[in-house]
Structure formats: C-alpha cells, structure tokens
mmCIF file of C-alpha atoms in Angstrom:
data_model
loop_
_atom_site.group_PDB
_atom_site.id
_atom_site.type_symbol
_atom_site.label_atom_id
_atom_site.label_comp_id
_atom_site.label_asym_id
_atom_site.label_seq_id
_atom_site.Cartn_x
_atom_site.Cartn_y
_atom_site.Cartn_z
ATOM 1 C CA ALA D 69 -58.382 96.189 57.237
ATOM 2 C CA ILE D 70 -54.989 94.922 56.084
ATOM 3 C CA GLY D 71 -55.999 95.188 52.432
ATOM 4 C CA THR D 72 -57.289 98.721 52.945
ATOM 5 C CA LEU D 73 -54.097 99.800 54.668
ATOM 6 C CA VAL D 74 -51.865 98.098 52.095
ATOM 7 C CA HIS D 75 -53.656 100.042 49.354
ATOM 8 C CA ARG D 76 -53.060 103.284 51.239
ATOM 9 C CA ILE D 77 -49.386 102.540 51.793
ATOM 10 C CA LEU D 78 -48.820 101.510 48.162
ATOM 11 C CA GLN D 79 -50.375 104.804 47.103
ATOM 12 C CA VAL D 80 -47.974 106.694 49.388
ATOM 13 C CA ILE D 81 -44.987 104.724 48.087
ATOM 14 C CA ALA D 82 -45.957 105.546 44.495
ATOM 15 C CA GLN D 83 -46.287 109.235 45.419
ATOM 16 C CA GLN D 84 -43.098 109.481 47.481
ATOM 17 C CA GLY D 85 -41.000 107.268 45.237
ATOM 18 C CA LEU D 86 -39.410 103.905 45.847
ATOM 19 C CA GLY D 87 -36.230 105.476 47.203
ATOM 20 C CA ALA D 88 -38.052 106.620 50.331
ATOM 21 C CA TRP D 89 -39.093 103.067 51.256
ATOM 22 C CA THR D 90 -36.901 100.207 52.459
ATOM 23 C CA PRO D 91 -37.510 97.242 54.777
ATOM 24 C CA ASP D 92 -35.910 99.313 57.563
ATOM 25 C CA SER D 93 -38.255 102.228 56.937
ATOM 26 C CA VAL D 94 -41.227 99.835 56.933
ATOM 27 C CA ALA D 95 -40.085 98.515 60.326
ATOM 28 C CA ASP D 96 -39.750 102.095 61.609
ATOM 29 C CA ARG D 97 -43.359 102.728 60.584
ATOM 30 C CA ALA D 98 -44.740 99.926 62.788
ATOM 31 C CA PRO D 99 -46.313 102.356 65.299
ATOM 32 C CA ALA D 100 -48.098 104.226 62.491
ATOM 33 C CA ILE D 101 -49.234 100.941 60.923
ATOM 34 C CA ARG D 102 -50.543 99.796 64.319
ATOM 35 C CA ALA D 103 -52.429 103.071 64.814
ATOM 36 C CA GLN D 104 -54.008 102.888 61.368
ATOM 37 C CA LEU D 105 -55.040 99.256 61.827
ATOM 38 C CA THR D 106 -56.568 100.195 65.172
ATOM 39 C CA GLY D 107 -58.471 102.966 63.427
ATOM 40 C CA LEU D 108 -59.697 100.445 60.865
ATOM 41 C CA GLY D 109 -61.169 98.319 63.657
ATOM 42 C CA VAL D 110 -58.622 95.538 64.115
ATOM 43 C CA PRO D 111 -59.133 94.077 67.614
ATOM 44 C CA ARG D 112 -56.291 94.594 70.089
ATOM 45 C CA GLU D 113 -55.556 90.854 70.319
ATOM 46 C CA GLU D 114 -55.057 90.676 66.532
ATOM 47 C CA LEU D 115 -52.932 93.807 66.153
ATOM 48 C CA ASP D 116 -49.467 92.218 66.379
ATOM 49 C CA ALA D 117 -50.295 89.706 63.649
ATOM 50 C CA ALA D 118 -51.973 92.365 61.492
ATOM 51 C CA VAL D 119 -48.980 94.704 61.769
ATOM 52 C CA ALA D 120 -46.600 91.873 60.865
ATOM 53 C CA ARG D 121 -48.725 90.831 57.866
ATOM 54 C CA THR D 122 -49.002 94.423 56.632
ATOM 55 C CA GLN D 123 -45.229 94.854 56.891
ATOM 56 C CA ALA D 124 -44.685 91.524 55.104
ATOM 57 C CA VAL D 125 -46.917 92.590 52.214
ATOM 58 C CA ILE D 126 -45.180 95.945 51.837
ATOM 59 C CA ASN D 127 -41.706 94.407 52.086
ATOM 60 C CA GLU D 128 -42.551 91.726 49.530
ATOM 61 C CA THR D 129 -43.728 94.447 47.160
ATOM 62 C CA LEU D 130 -40.525 96.420 47.683
ATOM 63 C CA ARG D 131 -38.400 93.311 46.997
ATOM 64 C CA SER D 132 -40.413 92.269 43.966
ATOM 65 C CA GLU D 133 -39.282 93.388 40.518
ATOM 66 C CA ARG D 134 -42.949 93.443 39.456
ATOM 67 C CA GLY D 135 -44.035 95.409 42.533
ATOM 68 C CA ARG D 136 -41.295 97.962 41.969
ATOM 69 C CA TRP D 137 -42.275 98.277 38.295
ATOM 70 C CA VAL D 138 -45.916 98.909 39.206
ATOM 71 C CA LEU D 139 -44.995 101.550 41.811
ATOM 72 C CA ALA D 140 -42.217 103.205 39.803
ATOM 73 C CA ARG D 141 -42.563 106.636 38.276
ATOM 74 C CA HIS D 142 -44.251 106.304 34.886
ATOM 75 C CA ASP D 143 -45.815 108.742 32.465
ATOM 76 C CA GLU D 144 -49.283 109.844 33.547
ATOM 77 C CA ALA D 145 -49.132 107.657 36.652
ATOM 78 C CA VAL D 146 -52.007 107.931 39.059
ATOM 79 C CA SER D 147 -52.978 105.972 42.170
ATOM 80 C CA GLU D 148 -56.512 105.641 43.522
ATOM 81 C CA TRP D 149 -57.902 107.150 40.299
ATOM 82 C CA GLU D 150 -61.600 107.885 40.681
ATOM 83 C CA LEU D 151 -63.751 107.457 37.565
ATOM 84 C CA SER D 152 -67.455 107.160 36.892
ATOM 85 C CA GLY D 153 -69.574 106.181 33.942
ATOM 86 C CA VAL D 154 -72.872 104.747 32.783
ATOM 87 C CA PHE D 155 -73.254 101.060 31.952
ATOM 88 C CA GLY D 156 -76.638 99.687 30.911
ATOM 89 C CA GLY D 157 -78.405 102.746 32.257
ATOM 90 C CA ASN D 158 -76.752 102.498 35.675
ATOM 91 C CA ILE D 159 -74.203 104.970 37.019
ATOM 92 C CA TYR D 160 -71.019 103.458 38.423
ATOM 93 C CA ALA D 161 -68.210 105.075 40.398
ATOM 94 C CA ARG D 162 -64.907 103.198 40.524
ATOM 95 C CA LYS D 163 -61.485 103.743 42.052
ATOM 96 C CA LEU D 164 -58.537 102.271 40.158
ATOM 97 C CA ASP D 165 -55.578 101.270 42.309
ATOM 98 C CA ARG D 166 -52.878 102.243 39.819
ATOM 99 C CA SER D 167 -52.684 103.353 36.214
ATOM 100 C CA PHE D 168 -49.847 104.637 34.068
ATOM 101 C CA VAL D 169 -48.515 104.741 30.536
ATOM 102 C CA PHE D 170 -45.612 102.459 29.657
ATOM 103 C CA GLU D 171 -44.266 102.261 26.100
ATOM 104 C CA GLY D 172 -47.430 103.817 24.676
ATOM 105 C CA VAL D 173 -49.817 101.475 26.499
ATOM 106 C CA ARG D 174 -52.185 102.545 29.280
ATOM 107 C CA TRP D 175 -51.831 100.035 32.120
ATOM 108 C CA ILE D 176 -54.561 99.526 34.720
ATOM 109 C CA VAL D 177 -53.327 97.581 37.740
ATOM 110 C CA ASP D 178 -55.378 96.355 40.659
ATOM 111 C CA TYR D 179 -53.841 95.119 43.920
ATOM 112 C CA LYS D 180 -55.355 92.114 45.653
ATOM 113 C CA THR D 181 -54.414 90.524 48.953
ATOM 114 C CA GLY D 182 -56.270 87.285 48.215
ATOM 115 C CA GLY D 183 -58.628 85.443 45.945
ATOM 116 C CA ASN D 184 -58.483 83.993 42.462
ATOM 117 C CA HIS D 185 -57.580 86.235 39.536
ATOM 118 C CA ASP D 186 -60.612 85.072 37.514
ATOM 119 C CA GLU D 187 -63.038 86.545 40.039
ATOM 120 C CA TYR D 188 -61.558 90.024 39.451
ATOM 121 C CA ARG D 189 -61.597 89.914 35.647
ATOM 122 C CA PRO D 190 -65.047 91.591 35.248
ATOM 123 C CA GLN D 191 -64.009 94.407 37.588
ATOM 124 C CA LEU D 192 -60.879 95.196 35.585
ATOM 125 C CA GLU D 193 -62.731 94.852 32.284
ATOM 126 C CA GLN D 194 -65.126 97.547 33.532
ATOM 127 C CA TYR D 195 -62.171 99.741 34.502
ATOM 128 C CA ALA D 196 -60.817 99.339 30.959
ATOM 129 C CA GLU D 197 -64.174 100.332 29.490
ATOM 130 C CA LEU D 198 -64.237 103.480 31.620
ATOM 131 C CA VAL D 199 -60.667 104.436 30.760
ATOM 132 C CA SER D 200 -61.122 103.713 27.045
ATOM 133 C CA ARG D 201 -63.769 106.436 26.957
ATOM 134 C CA ILE D 202 -61.167 109.064 27.897
ATOM 135 C CA ASP D 203 -57.877 107.572 26.677
ATOM 136 C CA ARG D 204 -57.416 106.483 23.051
ATOM 137 C CA ARG D 205 -54.265 104.450 23.681
ATOM 138 C CA PRO D 206 -54.183 100.650 23.817
ATOM 139 C CA ILE D 207 -54.927 99.262 27.284
ATOM 140 C CA LYS D 208 -53.533 96.337 29.255
ATOM 141 C CA LEU D 209 -54.852 95.065 32.569
ATOM 142 C CA GLY D 210 -52.822 93.659 35.444
ATOM 143 C CA LEU D 211 -53.637 92.046 38.766
ATOM 144 C CA TYR D 212 -50.849 92.208 41.323
ATOM 145 C CA PHE D 213 -50.930 90.154 44.516
ATOM 146 C CA PRO D 214 -48.378 91.912 46.757
ATOM 147 C CA LEU D 215 -48.026 89.179 49.385
ATOM 148 C CA THR D 216 -47.120 86.445 46.916
ATOM 149 C CA GLY D 217 -45.799 88.552 44.049
ATOM 150 C CA ALA D 218 -48.258 86.837 41.684
ATOM 151 C CA TRP D 219 -49.054 88.754 38.514
ATOM 152 C CA HIS D 220 -51.736 88.221 35.889
ATOM 153 C CA GLU D 221 -52.098 90.403 32.824
ATOM 154 C CA TRP D 222 -54.342 90.463 29.802
ATOM 155 C CA GLU D 223 -55.793 92.683 27.143
ATOM 156 C CA PRO D 224 -59.350 93.795 27.856
ATOM 157 C CA THR D 225 -62.073 92.353 25.669
ATOM 158 C CA GLY D 226 -64.101 95.567 25.410
ATOM 159 C CA ALA D 227 -61.321 98.108 24.787
ATOM 160 C CA ARG D 228 -58.610 98.602 22.195
ATOM 161 C CA PRO D 229 -55.971 95.861 22.399
ATOM 162 C CA ALA D 230 -52.416 96.744 23.294
ATOM 163 C CA GLU D 231 -49.953 96.362 20.449
ATOM 164 C CA SER D 232 -46.873 96.884 22.582
ATOM 165 C CA GLY D 233 -45.743 96.723 26.149
ATOM 166 C CA PRO D 234 -43.403 94.791 28.357
ATOM 167 C CA ARG D 235 -43.236 91.045 27.876
ATOM 168 C CA GLN D 236 -44.662 89.716 31.091
ATOM 169 C CA SER D 237 -45.418 86.197 32.156
ATOM 170 C CA SER D 238 -48.507 85.247 34.092
ATOM 171 C CA ALA D 239 -47.771 83.725 37.468
#
C-alpha cells in the first residue's frame, strides 16, 4: 500500500512541479495520506507507521538531488506511461513510472521501495524494448529507491545505447 501511494504522490509531484511540494506541505497532507492508505487496506493499528513511512519516502525524494532530477520538468516527460506490445507471441501491457528526454536521451525510470536492483533489470529491459519501438532516440534505464536515495542506471541490452546523458554514479 505504501509503494502504491508513493507512486501516486510522485506522479502528482511531477505534474504539479517541485515548487508545490515541501516537507511542510507533506506534513499538511497527513490526513489525505491516512485516508488513501485506509482506502488501500492498511489496518487501523498500522496507519500511524504507514503514514510516517510514506511521508519519510516523499521527503527523502524531495531532499534528494537525484529525486528532484527525476521529478523535474523535462522534455516529453510522462508519469505512469501506459504501453503495450507483443513479445514472443504474448501481449503485454506495462505502466512506466517516469520517462523523459534529457540531453537527447530517452530516460525510463522506475521507482522501488525495496528489493535488489538486479531483480528489476528484466522489467526495465522490457520497458526499453517497448519504448524503442516508438522512440528512435538512445535510451537509458534508471532505478530510483526513494527511501534510501539509491540509484542504479544502465543502458538497455536490447535497445539503442545512449551516447550522451548526465554522468551518474551507481549507488
């Protein structure tokens, strides 16, 4: 439930712009966060902790240079981008957390609240394959872990490699 809500809030931040969101505004939204977590099925006895964790994730993202870069206004930016395609005779529908163009490179970024970055590699590689069918630019993939600020990036194996882009270190 926390991961679902964090995704929703990050989408809203990207749409509204970073200027509309501060730690104070996140604190002011506690009642709305509580209501949404309740709607997502969080038990009453776990609500206080879930609200606090959700606020911590959002605030960490807002404080993080990487988080702010991902959510900033970029060319052709889109959040929760729905795509579908056929792989091996099977039809797949996917929703990309965030994508944008930065310095001529199409970035595909996925947010994760836990887990190891290697387990998500196939998922992002598939996203790159889908996007490469409709966008001829080089592609780079990024995994962003909002709670810790961890970032992993790479060029997809099945799509055109990126020749330019920001110099980023893997955390």
